[in-house]
Short mmCIF file of C-alpha atoms in Angstrom, two decimals:
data_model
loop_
_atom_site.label_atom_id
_atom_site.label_comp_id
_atom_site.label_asym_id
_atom_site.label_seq_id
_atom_site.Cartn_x
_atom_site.Cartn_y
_atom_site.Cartn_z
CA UNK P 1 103.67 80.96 89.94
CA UNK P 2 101.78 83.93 88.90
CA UNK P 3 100.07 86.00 91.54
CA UNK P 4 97.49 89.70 90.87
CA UNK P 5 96.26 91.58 93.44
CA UNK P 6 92.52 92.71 92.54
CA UNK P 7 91.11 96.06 94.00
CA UNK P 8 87.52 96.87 93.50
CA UNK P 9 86.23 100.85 92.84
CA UNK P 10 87.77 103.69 94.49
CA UNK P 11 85.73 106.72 93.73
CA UNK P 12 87.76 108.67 94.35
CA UNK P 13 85.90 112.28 95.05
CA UNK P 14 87.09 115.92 97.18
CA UNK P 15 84.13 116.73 99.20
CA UNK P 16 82.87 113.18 100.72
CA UNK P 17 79.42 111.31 99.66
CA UNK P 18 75.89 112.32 102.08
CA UNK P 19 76.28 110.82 105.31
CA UNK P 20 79.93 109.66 105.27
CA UNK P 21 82.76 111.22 108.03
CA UNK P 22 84.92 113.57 106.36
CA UNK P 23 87.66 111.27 106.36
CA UNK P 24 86.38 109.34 103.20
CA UNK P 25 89.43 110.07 101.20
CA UNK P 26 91.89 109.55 104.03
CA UNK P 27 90.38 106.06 104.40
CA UNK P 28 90.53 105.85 100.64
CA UNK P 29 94.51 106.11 101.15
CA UNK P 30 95.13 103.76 103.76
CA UNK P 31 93.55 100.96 101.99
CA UNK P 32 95.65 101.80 98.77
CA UNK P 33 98.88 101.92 101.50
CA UNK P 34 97.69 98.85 102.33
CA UNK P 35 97.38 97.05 99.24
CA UNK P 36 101.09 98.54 97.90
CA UNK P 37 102.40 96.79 101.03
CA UNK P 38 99.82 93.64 99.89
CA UNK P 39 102.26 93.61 96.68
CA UNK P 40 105.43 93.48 97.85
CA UNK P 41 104.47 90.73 101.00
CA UNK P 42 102.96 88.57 98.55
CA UNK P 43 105.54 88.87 95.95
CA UNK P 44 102.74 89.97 93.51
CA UNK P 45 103.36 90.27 89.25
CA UNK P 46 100.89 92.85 89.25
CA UNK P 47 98.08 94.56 91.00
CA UNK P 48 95.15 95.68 89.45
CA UNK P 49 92.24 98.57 90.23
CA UNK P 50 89.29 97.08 88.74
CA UNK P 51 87.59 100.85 87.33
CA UNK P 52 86.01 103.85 88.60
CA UNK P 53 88.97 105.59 90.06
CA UNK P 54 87.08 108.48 90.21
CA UNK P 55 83.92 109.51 91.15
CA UNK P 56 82.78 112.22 88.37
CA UNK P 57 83.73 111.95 84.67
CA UNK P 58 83.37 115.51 84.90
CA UNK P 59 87.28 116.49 85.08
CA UNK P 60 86.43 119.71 86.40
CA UNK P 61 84.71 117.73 90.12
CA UNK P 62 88.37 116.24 90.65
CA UNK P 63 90.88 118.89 92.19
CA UNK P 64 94.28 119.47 91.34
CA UNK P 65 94.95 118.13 94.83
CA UNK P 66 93.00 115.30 94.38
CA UNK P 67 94.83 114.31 91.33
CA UNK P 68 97.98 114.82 93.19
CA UNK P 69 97.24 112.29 95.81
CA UNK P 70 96.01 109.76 93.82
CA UNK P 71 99.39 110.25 91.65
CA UNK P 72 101.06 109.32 95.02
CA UNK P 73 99.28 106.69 95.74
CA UNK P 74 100.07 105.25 91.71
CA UNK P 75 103.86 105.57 92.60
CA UNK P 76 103.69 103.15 95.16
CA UNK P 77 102.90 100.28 92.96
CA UNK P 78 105.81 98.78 91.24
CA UNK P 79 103.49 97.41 88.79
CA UNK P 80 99.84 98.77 88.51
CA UNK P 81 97.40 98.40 85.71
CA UNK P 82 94.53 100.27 85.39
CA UNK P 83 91.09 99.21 83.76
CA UNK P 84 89.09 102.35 82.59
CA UNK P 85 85.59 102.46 84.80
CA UNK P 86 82.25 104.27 83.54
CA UNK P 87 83.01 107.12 85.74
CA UNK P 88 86.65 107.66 84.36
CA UNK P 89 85.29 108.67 80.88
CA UNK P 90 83.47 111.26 79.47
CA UNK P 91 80.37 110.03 76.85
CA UNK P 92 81.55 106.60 77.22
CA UNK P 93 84.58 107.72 74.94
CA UNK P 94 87.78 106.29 76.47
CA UNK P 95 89.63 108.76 73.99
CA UNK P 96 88.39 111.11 76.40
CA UNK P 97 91.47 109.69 78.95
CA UNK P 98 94.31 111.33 76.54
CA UNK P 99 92.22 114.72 76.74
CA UNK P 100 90.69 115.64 79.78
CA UNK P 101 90.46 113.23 81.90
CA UNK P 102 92.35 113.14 85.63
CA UNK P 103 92.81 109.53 85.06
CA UNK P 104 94.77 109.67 82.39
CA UNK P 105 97.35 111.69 84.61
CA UNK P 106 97.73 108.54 86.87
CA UNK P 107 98.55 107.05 83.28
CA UNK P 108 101.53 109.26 82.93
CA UNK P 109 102.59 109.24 86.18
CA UNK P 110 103.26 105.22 86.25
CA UNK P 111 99.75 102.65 85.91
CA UNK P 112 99.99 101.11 82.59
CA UNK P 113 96.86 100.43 80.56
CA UNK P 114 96.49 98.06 77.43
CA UNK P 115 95.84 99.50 73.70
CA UNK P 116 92.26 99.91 72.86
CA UNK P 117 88.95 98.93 74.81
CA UNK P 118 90.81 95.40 75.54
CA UNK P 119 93.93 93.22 75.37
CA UNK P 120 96.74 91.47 76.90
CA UNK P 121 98.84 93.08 79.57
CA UNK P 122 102.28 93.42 78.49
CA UNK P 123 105.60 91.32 80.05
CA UNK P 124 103.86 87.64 79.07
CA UNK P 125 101.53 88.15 82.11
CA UNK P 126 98.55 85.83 82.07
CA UNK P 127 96.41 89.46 82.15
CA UNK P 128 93.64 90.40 80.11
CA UNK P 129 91.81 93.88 80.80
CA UNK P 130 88.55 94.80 79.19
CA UNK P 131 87.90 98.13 79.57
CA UNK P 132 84.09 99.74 79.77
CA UNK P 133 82.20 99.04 76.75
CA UNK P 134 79.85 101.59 75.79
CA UNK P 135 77.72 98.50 74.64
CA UNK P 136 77.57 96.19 76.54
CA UNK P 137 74.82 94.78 76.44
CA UNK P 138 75.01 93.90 72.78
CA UNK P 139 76.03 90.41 72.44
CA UNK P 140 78.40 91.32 68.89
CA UNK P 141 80.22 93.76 71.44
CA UNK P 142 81.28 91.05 73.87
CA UNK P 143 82.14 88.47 71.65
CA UNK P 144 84.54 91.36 70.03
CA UNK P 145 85.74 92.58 73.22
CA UNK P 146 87.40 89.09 73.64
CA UNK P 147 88.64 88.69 70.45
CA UNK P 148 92.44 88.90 71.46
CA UNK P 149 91.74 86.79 74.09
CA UNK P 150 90.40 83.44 72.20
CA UNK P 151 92.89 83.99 69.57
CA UNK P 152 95.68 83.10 72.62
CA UNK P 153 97.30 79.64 72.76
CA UNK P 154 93.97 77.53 74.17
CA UNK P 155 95.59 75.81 76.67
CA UNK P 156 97.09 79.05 78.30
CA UNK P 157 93.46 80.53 79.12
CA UNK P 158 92.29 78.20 81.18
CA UNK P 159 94.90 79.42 83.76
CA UNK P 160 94.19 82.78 82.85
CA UNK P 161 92.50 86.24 84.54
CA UNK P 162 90.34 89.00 82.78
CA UNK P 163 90.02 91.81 84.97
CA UNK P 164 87.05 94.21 83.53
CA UNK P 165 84.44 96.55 84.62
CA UNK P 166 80.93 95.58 84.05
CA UNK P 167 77.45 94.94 85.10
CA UNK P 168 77.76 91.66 86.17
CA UNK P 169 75.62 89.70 88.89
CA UNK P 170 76.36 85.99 89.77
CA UNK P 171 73.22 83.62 87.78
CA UNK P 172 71.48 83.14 91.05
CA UNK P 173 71.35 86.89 92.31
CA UNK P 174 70.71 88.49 88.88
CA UNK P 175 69.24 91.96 89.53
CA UNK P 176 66.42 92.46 87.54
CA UNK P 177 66.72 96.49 87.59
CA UNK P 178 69.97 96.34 86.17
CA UNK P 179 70.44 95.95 82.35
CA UNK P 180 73.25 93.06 82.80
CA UNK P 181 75.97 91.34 80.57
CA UNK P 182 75.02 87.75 81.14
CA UNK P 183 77.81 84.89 82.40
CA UNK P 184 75.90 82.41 81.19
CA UNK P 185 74.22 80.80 77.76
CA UNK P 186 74.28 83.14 74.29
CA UNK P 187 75.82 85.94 74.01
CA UNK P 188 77.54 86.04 77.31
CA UNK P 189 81.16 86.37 78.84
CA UNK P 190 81.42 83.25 79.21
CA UNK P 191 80.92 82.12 75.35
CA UNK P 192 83.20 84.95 74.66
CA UNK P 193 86.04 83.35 76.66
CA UNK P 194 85.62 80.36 74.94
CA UNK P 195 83.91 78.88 78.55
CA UNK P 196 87.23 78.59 79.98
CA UNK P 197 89.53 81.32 81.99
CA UNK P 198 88.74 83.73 85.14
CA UNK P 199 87.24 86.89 85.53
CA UNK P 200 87.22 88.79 88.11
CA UNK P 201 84.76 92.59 87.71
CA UNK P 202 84.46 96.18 89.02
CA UNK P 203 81.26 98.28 88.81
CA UNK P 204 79.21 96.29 91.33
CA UNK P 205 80.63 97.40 94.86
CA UNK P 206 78.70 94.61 96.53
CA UNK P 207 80.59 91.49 97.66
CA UNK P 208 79.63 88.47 95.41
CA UNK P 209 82.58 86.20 96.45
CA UNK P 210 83.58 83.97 93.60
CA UNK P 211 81.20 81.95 91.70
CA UNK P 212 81.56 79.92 88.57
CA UNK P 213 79.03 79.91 85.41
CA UNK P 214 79.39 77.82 82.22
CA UNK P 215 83.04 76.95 82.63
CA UNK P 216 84.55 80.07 84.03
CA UNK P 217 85.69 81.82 87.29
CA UNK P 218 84.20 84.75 88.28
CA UNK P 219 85.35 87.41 91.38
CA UNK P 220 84.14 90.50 92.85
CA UNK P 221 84.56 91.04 96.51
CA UNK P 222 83.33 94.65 96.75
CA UNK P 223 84.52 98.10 96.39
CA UNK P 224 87.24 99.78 98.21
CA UNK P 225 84.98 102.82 98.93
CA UNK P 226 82.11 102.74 100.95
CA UNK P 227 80.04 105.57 99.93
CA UNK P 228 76.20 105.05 99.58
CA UNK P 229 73.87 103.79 102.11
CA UNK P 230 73.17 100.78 100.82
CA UNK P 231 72.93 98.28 103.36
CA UNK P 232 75.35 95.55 102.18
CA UNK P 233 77.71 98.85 102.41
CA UNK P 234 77.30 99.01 106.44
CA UNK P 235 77.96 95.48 106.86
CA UNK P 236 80.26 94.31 104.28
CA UNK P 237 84.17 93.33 104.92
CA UNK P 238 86.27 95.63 102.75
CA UNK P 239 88.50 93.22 100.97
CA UNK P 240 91.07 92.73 97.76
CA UNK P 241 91.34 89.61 95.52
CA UNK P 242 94.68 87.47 95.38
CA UNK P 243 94.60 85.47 92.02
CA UNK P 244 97.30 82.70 91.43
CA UNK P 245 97.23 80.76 88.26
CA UNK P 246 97.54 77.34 90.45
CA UNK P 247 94.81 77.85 92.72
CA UNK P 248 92.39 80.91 91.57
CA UNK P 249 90.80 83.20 93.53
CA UNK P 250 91.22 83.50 97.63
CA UNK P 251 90.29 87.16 98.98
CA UNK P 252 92.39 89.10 101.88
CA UNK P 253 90.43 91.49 104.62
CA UNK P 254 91.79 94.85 104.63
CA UNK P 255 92.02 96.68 108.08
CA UNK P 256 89.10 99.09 108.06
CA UNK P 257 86.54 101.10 110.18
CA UNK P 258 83.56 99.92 111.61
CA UNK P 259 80.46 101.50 109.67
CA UNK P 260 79.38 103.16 112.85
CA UNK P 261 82.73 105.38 112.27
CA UNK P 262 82.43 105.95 108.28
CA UNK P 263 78.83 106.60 108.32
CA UNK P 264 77.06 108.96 109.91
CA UNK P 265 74.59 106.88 111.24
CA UNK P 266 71.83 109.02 112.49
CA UNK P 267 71.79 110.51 108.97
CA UNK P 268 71.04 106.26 107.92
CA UNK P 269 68.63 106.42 110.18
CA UNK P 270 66.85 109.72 108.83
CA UNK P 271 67.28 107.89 105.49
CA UNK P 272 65.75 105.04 105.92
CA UNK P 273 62.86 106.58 107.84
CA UNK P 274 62.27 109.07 104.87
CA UNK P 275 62.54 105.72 102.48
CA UNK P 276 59.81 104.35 105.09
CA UNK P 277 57.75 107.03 104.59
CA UNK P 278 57.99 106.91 100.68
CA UNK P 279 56.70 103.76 100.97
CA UNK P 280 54.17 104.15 102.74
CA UNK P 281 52.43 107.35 100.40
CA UNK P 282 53.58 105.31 97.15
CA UNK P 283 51.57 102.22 98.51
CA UNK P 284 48.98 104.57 99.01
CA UNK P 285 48.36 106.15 95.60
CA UNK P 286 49.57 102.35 94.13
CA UNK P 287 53.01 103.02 93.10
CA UNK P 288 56.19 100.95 93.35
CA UNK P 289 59.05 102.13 96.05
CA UNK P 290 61.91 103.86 95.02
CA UNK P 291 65.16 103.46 97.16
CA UNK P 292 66.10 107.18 97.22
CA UNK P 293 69.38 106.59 99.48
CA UNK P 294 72.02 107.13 96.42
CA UNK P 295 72.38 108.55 93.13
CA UNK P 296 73.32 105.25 91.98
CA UNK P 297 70.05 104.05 93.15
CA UNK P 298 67.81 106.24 91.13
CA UNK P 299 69.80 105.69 88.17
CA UNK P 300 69.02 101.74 88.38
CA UNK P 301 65.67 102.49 88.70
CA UNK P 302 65.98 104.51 85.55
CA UNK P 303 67.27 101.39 84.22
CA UNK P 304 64.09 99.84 84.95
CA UNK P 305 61.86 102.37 82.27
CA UNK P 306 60.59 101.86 79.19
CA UNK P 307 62.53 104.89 77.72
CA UNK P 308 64.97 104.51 74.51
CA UNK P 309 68.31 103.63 75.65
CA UNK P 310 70.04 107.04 74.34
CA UNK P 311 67.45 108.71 76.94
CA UNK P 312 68.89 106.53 80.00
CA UNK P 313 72.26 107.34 78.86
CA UNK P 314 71.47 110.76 78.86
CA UNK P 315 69.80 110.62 82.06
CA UNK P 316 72.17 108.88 83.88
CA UNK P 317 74.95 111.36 82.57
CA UNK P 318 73.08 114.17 83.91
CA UNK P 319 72.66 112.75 87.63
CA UNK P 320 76.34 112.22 87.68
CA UNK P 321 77.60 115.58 86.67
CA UNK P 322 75.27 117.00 89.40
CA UNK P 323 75.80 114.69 92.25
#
């Protein structure tokens, strides 16, 4: 029986996020000691991080120390795939991992990749990783992206994972200020995969639990790292996914602080009583509110303009090398 672990975004960063204890990355560490120990209880063919190892895809934000540690924590898999996140890339070019980029040191020192943007992991595993697509949201891209995938034997996917990173929300919760890859009807994952198979996603660090839409599987039960203000982030279980090909997804609670001792919660407080006040002078002049907790949260909003997409991109680029 065939059993991956599935880890959600680390973010890895040196200096920690606004209004988190300094002990972000030491908590980062202890959940990846936990999951190494996750692989070898469980008797695991592979684990996977699901993207966005690190925070900036500006190489020069990670520290040679930082790159160390997360090497360390790499060589305590004994077999760890990686699939490429957003923030692991420069310009949404993954060639960018062979030539600056600390991620592709954690390459070299042990995580395997596949070829390309996607493909089969190697050893027969039932394993296929799509990495970030810098287009997602064109329909020709997805159906290309799985490619590899419906050319497999059919009766093999249906017992099948794809582990990628991607804007995904479950039908029912879509969120309208996100530019999405849909799971459902034309053009989406789903008709890519042939509507058969599993999927389980980074880039969302909420917890969606597992859901299925037009005959597949999907998973996401929330980042590792726990570093905006959000407020599914204060109450949310910090978890891992445990796929088998018999029985699908189940998830497994990872020991963890209580928010009260990750956040610095009079600084949530001060935050949500500026976001309060926002409110209140943008209801005033007739405006819409803007959730200025995270960087992340301003760049969904620019999401939400009616700017040429190159101009987003650009935008949202420029928040991130600043943050």
């Amino acid at each position: 029986m065939t059993k991956i672990i599935i880890c959600g975004d680390l973010h890895a960063m040196d200096k920690p996020p606004a209004s988190v204890s300094e002990d972000y990355m030491t908590d980062i560490y202890d959940l990846l000691d936990q999951v190494a120990k996750l692989e070898k209880e469980h008797e695991v063919d592979a684990v996977v991080w699901a993207g966005d190892v690190f925070n900036f895809p500006n190489p020069q934000r990670s520290s040679h120390n930082l790159v160390m540690r997360m090497t360390e924590a790499v060589q305590k898999f004994d077999n760890l795939y990686i699939c490429i996140g957003n923030h692991d890339i420069r310009h949404d070019r993954l060639e960018s991992i062979d030539e600056t980029q600390p991620l592709g040191v954690l390459f070299r020192a042990g995580a395997k990749r596949v070829e390309g943007s996607a493909g089969w992991a190697d050893g027969g595993l039932p394993l296929y990783i799509v990495n970030w697509q810098q287009d997602w949201h064109n329909p020709e891209a997805v159906h290309v992206a799985f490619e590899e995938w419906r050319d497999a034997h059919p009766n093999t996917l249906k017992e099948s994972l794809v582990v990628t990173h991607a804007p995904i929300y479950p039908p029912d919760q879509e969120n309208q200020l996100f530019d999405l890859v849909p799971t459902h009807g034309e053009g989406s994952i789903s008709e890519a995969m042939g509507n058969r198979g599993y999927v389980y996603y980074g880039h969302i660090h909420e917890d969606h639990g597992f859901f299925e839409s037009d005959g597949v599987t999907y998973g996401n039960v929330g980042a590792l790292s726990r570093g905006s203000l959000q407020e599914y982030n204060v109450h949310r279980k910090i978890q891992v996914a445990l796929w088998d090909r018999e029985s699908g997804f189940t998830s497994i609670e990872l020991d963890h602080k209580p928010a009260e001792e990750v956040f610095n919660m009079e600084t949530v407080q001060e935050k949500k009583d500026e976001k309060l006040s926002l409110e209140s002078f943008l209801h005033d002049v007739g405006k819409s509110s803007l959730d200025i907790s995270s960087t992340e949260s301003v760049v969904a909003h620019i999401e939400t303009l009616d700017v040429p997409k190159p101009v987003k991109k650009l935008a949202t680029e420029l928040l991130r090398e600043v943050q």
